[in-house]
């Protein structure tokens, strides 16, 4: 239980271990005991007055007056016994605090007649207890207490515990007595010197010993069973001490013997050393000894392979190198050699075969004396001799050749065996090699295998395929030295069958059959001939599993057995061509040929994905890609398809179609404002390479865009008025026009920017009439000119501008309240020159104003009283006049690419004058025109049909009222397009 207490307190134990180690160090430094008595009660008989009543109790006296202060052995116990019985006289050592470990004990039995007297117990040397500094005297009795005590001021702290105790166990003592002198002391003495029991003065070792090899084991002794340790008083270069064993420390290799000395010593736990001795080791080199030679071996003269004759065994302990010393009789050829075997460090004597001549010849040399030596690098061994005897070769013999064999053609199968027996007196028959040749050699159906008795000639094909009536097989045998033969085995083939022959088959017949051919259609019939009239020929082919064709086994007719579609097979990765091996057999032999049947594709009609497509987009420049109508077509053959567009003849020129993709482009600049149709009905046709077509409807809806900016009739307007004008006075009626045909885009809203005036003094209504909106008398003066900006905004947000000048003329009339004196010329006599200059300026202004009025203005007093409908009609009429001007300019009759010349070709209404084109680079949707490049933009004559919506002024020509443009004109004779430029200035 007490030991368990110690074990469960592991952290406490660690600390105690450190304390114990410290105490051991202190012990080493403590003086060795001499003969002395430890204890106060000496003699013990003087302290025998009292006796405890405890039983089974252990005592430890820890007072400083009674503890050990040296290192030595207890040789005598002195104590006074009040009772008889067994007492254990003990030595205890502090473990931690009041925890003590039992170090050792001597057991003594007190006889009855020795009670009540002092006992001196002399301990035998082998039973003496080792004591160390700070150890304590203790005892234990299993029965009642035996050691009495007397009174005194010391010693104190005699601990006791009622329990059984064991050596090397630690126990926690808690109870103690003070002021008691127990009748027990110990007599100590110094340790005796330890000694070596078996060490000689000198030994010899060989230098082949390896590192860590043991050369000697020391046997240290101590009569008192003390803890002892062995060490070397000096280090040594070649040897070391490990666990009482002297081992090799470094390599001992040397060419000469050398001595070295070791100085082993023993030390006990009290630091007492043994007598110093010298242990001398003499290192000597050992000469290698070959132990496996001499000996002899035999070898056949027909040996033609490198052969290990003997493995060399040698004694040295070091790494050896063995080599060939001599071979007798001498030969220029190296018949024997010494080299390492497959095992590293092991050497062997080898026979070496020389292919260029015969290495061994019994008739030349019967015996070889092969001499070898081995060396450890310092001295060689004596020679070892291997006697090699050559054995004469005996040639092999055939015992059953020559002979004949008869084999029936129809019953001899592959693997049929014809045995050949060979004997050889000195060579194992499994080591013999055989060779065969066949006549005729072109189709020899035989092979050879070696057996335990000779060789087997085997058929390697079924003889039912053999048409040769006889074979001669020439057989040879070689035992490695002599070749015997050849001997002939004649084989005759009987009852040879005649093979059927195809009468009408090509070497590789090819048959083509169109897809969708009716089931049961006869494709081909095979015919065969067979000289054996009784044979019935049947037909078959491989592969036998086929879903479309079959061959009749009796007639040889090939027919279709199922319908098949080329496209369904090809485009899912199935085969459309089938190759068969056709066989005609008479049950004994078979003739073969091949046939390849290919399914021929028949062109199928392509199919558009819809019957009616709708395309919605807005007007744009020529060659612009329209929004995709998703025109798509499928073709069973997955061929490249061509798309074309027909918009009822002439209207086709408005649009073009990419023939590879079906994408639709503007054929020219499309403008609804000049009458290009908002809705065009077309036919889309898809054509495959075989000319088959499919057609669908395409409705193209093109919406007008806001592409004209409103334009005032004048760039600027002058209005003369007075600051005294009444509210509501009409100052002027301005007007702007918009070239867009769509009402949403050509509806104009007028505006007047008065932000610079700080107030809205004037008003402009939806008809362009400008009136006085509020009193202006206080805001404007005579002689003042106010410049304002007019704006005209269409329904799409495009804005046109003009300038309005409000002129308040100066007046010479002054009221009675005028404070300034009227200006008089006579006041400034030099103003005559100014009058002349002013006259010239006024005259120029009069001429300019007259021209402007004639060109732009109605009489100032005239007020535009037209309704909005009248104004719009007038604007359309003006636009038509401008378009007519463009038409007459653009399509002159002397132009070789004019529309008149094109129409003179009498192009039919359904003809597509603008064939589809492939476009690799799509043009962006950009209707803006670069006015600085007179030839940068274009349109096609696809605009011709737009004239149908205009007046009869131009029924056969096209109008292009665009800002500065370049137009593509299509030439139907060459398929080329030329460009013409149209300048905006010429349109107006």
PDB file of N, CA and C in Angstrom, residues 299 302-309 334-342 348-355 359:
ATOM      1  N   UNK A 299      35.540 -31.921 -66.925  1.00  0.00           N
ATOM      2  CA  UNK A 299      34.764 -31.110 -67.854  1.00  0.00           C
ATOM      3  C   UNK A 299      34.822 -31.757 -69.213  1.00  0.00           C
ATOM      4  N   UNK A 302      33.218 -30.993 -75.108  1.00  0.00           N
ATOM      5  CA  UNK A 302      32.232 -30.297 -75.936  1.00  0.00           C
ATOM      6  C   UNK A 302      31.500 -29.188 -75.160  1.00  0.00           C
ATOM      7  N   UNK A 303      32.011 -28.821 -74.014  1.00  0.00           N
ATOM      8  CA  UNK A 303      31.413 -27.747 -73.238  1.00  0.00           C
ATOM      9  C   UNK A 303      31.639 -26.418 -73.963  1.00  0.00           C
ATOM     10  N   UNK A 304      30.548 -25.715 -74.298  1.00  0.00           N
ATOM     11  CA  UNK A 304      30.644 -24.476 -75.079  1.00  0.00           C
ATOM     12  C   UNK A 304      30.032 -23.295 -74.322  1.00  0.00           C
ATOM     13  N   UNK A 305      30.098 -23.342 -73.012  1.00  0.00           N
ATOM     14  CA  UNK A 305      29.572 -22.243 -72.203  1.00  0.00           C
ATOM     15  C   UNK A 305      30.527 -21.954 -71.056  1.00  0.00           C
ATOM     16  N   UNK A 306      30.572 -20.708 -70.612  1.00  0.00           N
ATOM     17  CA  UNK A 306      31.382 -20.361 -69.456  1.00  0.00           C
ATOM     18  C   UNK A 306      30.874 -21.133 -68.251  1.00  0.00           C
ATOM     19  N   UNK A 307      31.777 -21.770 -67.532  1.00  0.00           N
ATOM     20  CA  UNK A 307      31.379 -22.673 -66.456  1.00  0.00           C
ATOM     21  C   UNK A 307      32.203 -22.391 -65.217  1.00  0.00           C
ATOM     22  N   UNK A 308      31.530 -22.279 -64.052  1.00  0.00           N
ATOM     23  CA  UNK A 308      32.217 -22.143 -62.772  1.00  0.00           C
ATOM     24  C   UNK A 308      32.682 -23.528 -62.334  1.00  0.00           C
ATOM     25  N   UNK A 309      34.016 -23.719 -62.288  1.00  0.00           N
ATOM     26  CA  UNK A 309      34.561 -25.028 -61.942  1.00  0.00           C
ATOM     27  C   UNK A 309      34.745 -25.188 -60.439  1.00  0.00           C
ATOM     28  N   UNK A 334      43.175 -17.955 -73.326  1.00  0.00           N
ATOM     29  CA  UNK A 334      42.798 -17.946 -71.915  1.00  0.00           C
ATOM     30  C   UNK A 334      41.635 -18.911 -71.722  1.00  0.00           C
ATOM     31  N   UNK A 335      41.970 -20.155 -71.381  1.00  0.00           N
ATOM     32  CA  UNK A 335      40.950 -21.179 -71.200  1.00  0.00           C
ATOM     33  C   UNK A 335      40.339 -21.087 -69.811  1.00  0.00           C
ATOM     34  N   UNK A 336      41.127 -20.635 -68.821  1.00  0.00           N
ATOM     35  CA  UNK A 336      40.651 -20.530 -67.434  1.00  0.00           C
ATOM     36  C   UNK A 336      40.930 -19.124 -66.918  1.00  0.00           C
ATOM     37  N   UNK A 337      40.098 -18.677 -65.982  1.00  0.00           N
ATOM     38  CA  UNK A 337      40.336 -17.396 -65.329  1.00  0.00           C
ATOM     39  C   UNK A 337      39.738 -17.419 -63.927  1.00  0.00           C
ATOM     40  N   UNK A 338      40.276 -16.553 -63.057  1.00  0.00           N
ATOM     41  CA  UNK A 338      39.768 -16.409 -61.689  1.00  0.00           C
ATOM     42  C   UNK A 338      39.109 -15.028 -61.590  1.00  0.00           C
ATOM     43  N   UNK A 339      37.865 -14.986 -61.114  1.00  0.00           N
ATOM     44  CA  UNK A 339      37.141 -13.712 -60.967  1.00  0.00           C
ATOM     45  C   UNK A 339      36.066 -13.867 -59.905  1.00  0.00           C
ATOM     46  N   UNK A 340      35.497 -12.735 -59.532  1.00  0.00           N
ATOM     47  CA  UNK A 340      34.443 -12.747 -58.518  1.00  0.00           C
ATOM     48  C   UNK A 340      33.207 -13.466 -59.036  1.00  0.00           C
ATOM     49  N   UNK A 341      32.568 -14.211 -58.142  1.00  0.00           N
ATOM     50  CA  UNK A 341      31.309 -14.859 -58.469  1.00  0.00           C
ATOM     51  C   UNK A 341      30.183 -13.845 -58.295  1.00  0.00           C
ATOM     52  N   UNK A 342      28.946 -14.325 -58.346  1.00  0.00           N
ATOM     53  CA  UNK A 342      27.790 -13.441 -58.153  1.00  0.00           C
ATOM     54  C   UNK A 342      27.750 -12.893 -56.733  1.00  0.00           C
ATOM     55  N   UNK A 348      35.989 -17.401 -57.814  1.00  0.00           N
ATOM     56  CA  UNK A 348      35.866 -18.742 -58.347  1.00  0.00           C
ATOM     57  C   UNK A 348      36.776 -18.938 -59.542  1.00  0.00           C
ATOM     58  N   UNK A 349      37.026 -20.232 -59.886  1.00  0.00           N
ATOM     59  CA  UNK A 349      37.831 -20.596 -61.059  1.00  0.00           C
ATOM     60  C   UNK A 349      36.851 -20.980 -62.154  1.00  0.00           C
ATOM     61  N   UNK A 350      36.941 -20.288 -63.298  1.00  0.00           N
ATOM     62  CA  UNK A 350      35.995 -20.455 -64.398  1.00  0.00           C
ATOM     63  C   UNK A 350      36.694 -21.056 -65.617  1.00  0.00           C
ATOM     64  N   UNK A 351      35.909 -21.902 -66.338  1.00  0.00           N
ATOM     65  CA  UNK A 351      36.313 -22.322 -67.684  1.00  0.00           C
ATOM     66  C   UNK A 351      35.734 -21.308 -68.651  1.00  0.00           C
ATOM     67  N   UNK A 352      36.559 -20.828 -69.583  1.00  0.00           N
ATOM     68  CA  UNK A 352      36.155 -19.811 -70.547  1.00  0.00           C
ATOM     69  C   UNK A 352      36.112 -20.443 -71.928  1.00  0.00           C
ATOM     70  N   UNK A 353      34.894 -20.389 -72.549  1.00  0.00           N
ATOM     71  CA  UNK A 353      34.742 -20.940 -73.892  1.00  0.00           C
ATOM     72  C   UNK A 353      35.109 -19.877 -74.916  1.00  0.00           C
ATOM     73  N   UNK A 354      35.935 -20.263 -75.887  1.00  0.00           N
ATOM     74  CA  UNK A 354      36.360 -19.341 -76.942  1.00  0.00           C
ATOM     75  C   UNK A 354      35.709 -19.797 -78.239  1.00  0.00           C
ATOM     76  N   UNK A 355      34.739 -19.053 -78.753  1.00  0.00           N
ATOM     77  CA  UNK A 355      33.973 -19.522 -79.922  1.00  0.00           C
ATOM     78  C   UNK A 355      34.805 -19.715 -81.176  1.00  0.00           C
ATOM     79  N   UNK A 359      38.044 -24.839 -77.475  1.00  0.00           N
ATOM     80  CA  UNK A 359      38.834 -24.552 -76.286  1.00  0.00           C
ATOM     81  C   UNK A 359      39.420 -25.820 -75.684  1.00  0.00           C
TER      82      UNK A 359
END
